[in-house]
Amino acid sequence: MQQFEWVHAAWLAIAIVLEIIANVFLKFSDGFRRKIYGILSLAAVLGAFSALSQAVKGIDLSVAYALWGGFGIAATIAAGWVLFGQRLNNKGWAGVILLVAGMVLIKLA
């Protein structure tokens, strides 16, 4: 296990935020029919991976990737709810609970 430094956690947080932005822009792009949103989505994905590459300099890859993916999914669900009125059914909520439990277990491992 690498020694924890806040700068790496900050990079991970930036990666998560950029992933969420990329997903929202992807929805706004309407299948890349609205090209500016598609291009912004691609730029945000590139930024997210760049930030993630900095985060893994000080956070184990398995932990960083699990947190990035997990928080990204959870926050994208929230963004879909707030921005687009999308709702999860019971199976979807069960999946979110399993996702959060998995992130906690990976962090504790």
CSV table of C-alpha atoms in Angstrom, one decimal:
chain,number,residue,atom,x,y,z
A,1,MET,CA,0.0,0.0,0.0
A,2,GLN,CA,1.3,3.4,-1.0
A,3,GLN,CA,1.5,6.3,1.5
A,4,PHE,CA,-1.6,8.4,1.3
A,5,GLU,CA,-1.2,12.1,0.1
A,6,TRP,CA,-4.2,14.4,-0.3
A,7,VAL,CA,-2.9,15.6,-3.7
A,8,HIS,CA,-3.7,12.2,-5.1
A,9,ALA,CA,-7.2,12.2,-3.6
A,10,ALA,CA,-7.7,15.6,-5.1
A,11,TRP,CA,-6.7,14.2,-8.5
A,12,LEU,CA,-9.1,11.4,-8.0
A,13,ALA,CA,-11.9,13.8,-7.1
A,14,ILE,CA,-11.2,15.8,-10.3
A,15,ALA,CA,-11.3,12.6,-12.3
A,16,ILE,CA,-14.7,11.7,-10.9
A,17,VAL,CA,-16.1,15.2,-11.5
A,18,LEU,CA,-14.9,15.2,-15.1
A,19,GLU,CA,-16.4,11.7,-15.7
A,20,ILE,CA,-19.8,13.0,-14.5
A,21,ILE,CA,-19.5,16.1,-16.8
A,22,ALA,CA,-18.5,13.8,-19.7
A,23,ASN,CA,-21.6,11.6,-19.1
A,24,VAL,CA,-23.9,14.6,-18.9
A,25,PHE,CA,-22.5,16.2,-22.1
A,26,LEU,CA,-22.8,12.8,-23.8
A,27,LYS,CA,-26.6,12.8,-23.0
A,28,PHE,CA,-26.9,16.4,-24.2
A,29,SER,CA,-25.1,15.4,-27.4
A,30,ASP,CA,-28.1,13.3,-28.5
A,31,GLY,CA,-26.0,10.6,-30.1
A,32,PHE,CA,-23.4,13.2,-31.3
A,33,ARG,CA,-26.1,15.0,-33.3
A,34,ARG,CA,-25.2,18.1,-31.3
A,35,LYS,CA,-21.5,18.0,-32.0
A,36,ILE,CA,-20.3,20.6,-29.6
A,37,TYR,CA,-21.6,18.5,-26.6
A,38,GLY,CA,-20.0,15.4,-28.1
A,39,ILE,CA,-16.7,17.2,-28.4
A,40,LEU,CA,-17.0,18.5,-24.9
A,41,SER,CA,-17.8,15.0,-23.7
A,42,LEU,CA,-14.7,13.6,-25.3
A,43,ALA,CA,-12.6,16.5,-23.8
A,44,ALA,CA,-14.0,15.7,-20.4
A,45,VAL,CA,-13.2,12.0,-20.7
A,46,LEU,CA,-9.6,12.8,-21.8
A,47,GLY,CA,-9.3,15.1,-18.7
A,48,ALA,CA,-10.8,12.4,-16.5
A,49,PHE,CA,-8.3,9.9,-17.6
A,50,SER,CA,-5.5,12.4,-17.3
A,51,ALA,CA,-6.5,13.2,-13.7
A,52,LEU,CA,-6.9,9.5,-12.9
A,53,SER,CA,-3.3,8.9,-14.2
A,54,GLN,CA,-2.1,11.4,-11.6
A,55,ALA,CA,-4.2,9.9,-8.9
A,56,VAL,CA,-2.7,6.4,-9.3
A,57,LYS,CA,0.7,7.8,-8.6
A,58,GLY,CA,-0.2,7.7,-5.0
A,59,ILE,CA,-3.3,5.5,-4.8
A,60,ASP,CA,-3.3,1.8,-5.6
A,61,LEU,CA,-4.8,1.3,-9.1
A,62,SER,CA,-7.5,-1.2,-7.9
A,63,VAL,CA,-8.7,1.3,-5.2
A,64,ALA,CA,-8.5,4.4,-7.4
A,65,TYR,CA,-10.3,2.7,-10.3
A,66,ALA,CA,-13.0,1.2,-8.0
A,67,LEU,CA,-13.7,4.6,-6.4
A,68,TRP,CA,-13.6,6.5,-9.7
A,69,GLY,CA,-16.0,4.1,-11.3
A,70,GLY,CA,-18.2,3.7,-8.3
A,71,PHE,CA,-18.6,7.3,-7.4
A,72,GLY,CA,-18.9,8.2,-11.1
A,73,ILE,CA,-21.8,5.8,-11.5
A,74,ALA,CA,-23.5,6.9,-8.3
A,75,ALA,CA,-23.1,10.6,-9.2
A,76,THR,CA,-24.2,10.0,-12.8
A,77,ILE,CA,-27.4,8.4,-11.5
A,78,ALA,CA,-28.0,11.5,-9.3
A,79,ALA,CA,-27.3,13.8,-12.3
A,80,GLY,CA,-29.7,11.8,-14.4
A,81,TRP,CA,-32.4,12.1,-11.8
A,82,VAL,CA,-31.9,15.9,-11.3
A,83,LEU,CA,-31.3,16.9,-14.9
A,84,PHE,CA,-33.3,14.4,-16.9
A,85,GLY,CA,-35.9,13.1,-14.5
A,86,GLN,CA,-34.6,9.5,-14.8
A,87,ARG,CA,-35.5,7.2,-11.9
A,88,LEU,CA,-34.2,3.8,-10.8
A,89,ASN,CA,-36.5,0.9,-10.1
A,90,ASN,CA,-35.9,-1.4,-7.1
A,91,LYS,CA,-33.4,-3.6,-9.0
A,92,GLY,CA,-31.4,-0.4,-9.9
A,93,TRP,CA,-31.3,0.7,-6.2
A,94,ALA,CA,-30.2,-2.8,-5.2
A,95,GLY,CA,-27.4,-2.4,-7.7
A,96,VAL,CA,-26.4,0.9,-6.2
A,97,ILE,CA,-26.3,-0.6,-2.7
A,98,LEU,CA,-24.1,-3.5,-4.0
A,99,LEU,CA,-21.8,-0.9,-5.8
A,100,VAL,CA,-21.3,1.1,-2.6
A,101,ALA,CA,-20.7,-2.0,-0.6
A,102,GLY,CA,-18.1,-3.2,-3.1
A,103,MET,CA,-16.3,0.2,-3.0
A,104,VAL,CA,-16.2,0.0,0.8
A,105,LEU,CA,-14.9,-3.6,0.8
A,106,ILE,CA,-12.2,-2.7,-1.8
A,107,LYS,CA,-11.1,0.3,0.3
A,108,LEU,CA,-10.9,-1.9,3.4
A,109,ALA,CA,-8.9,-4.7,1.6
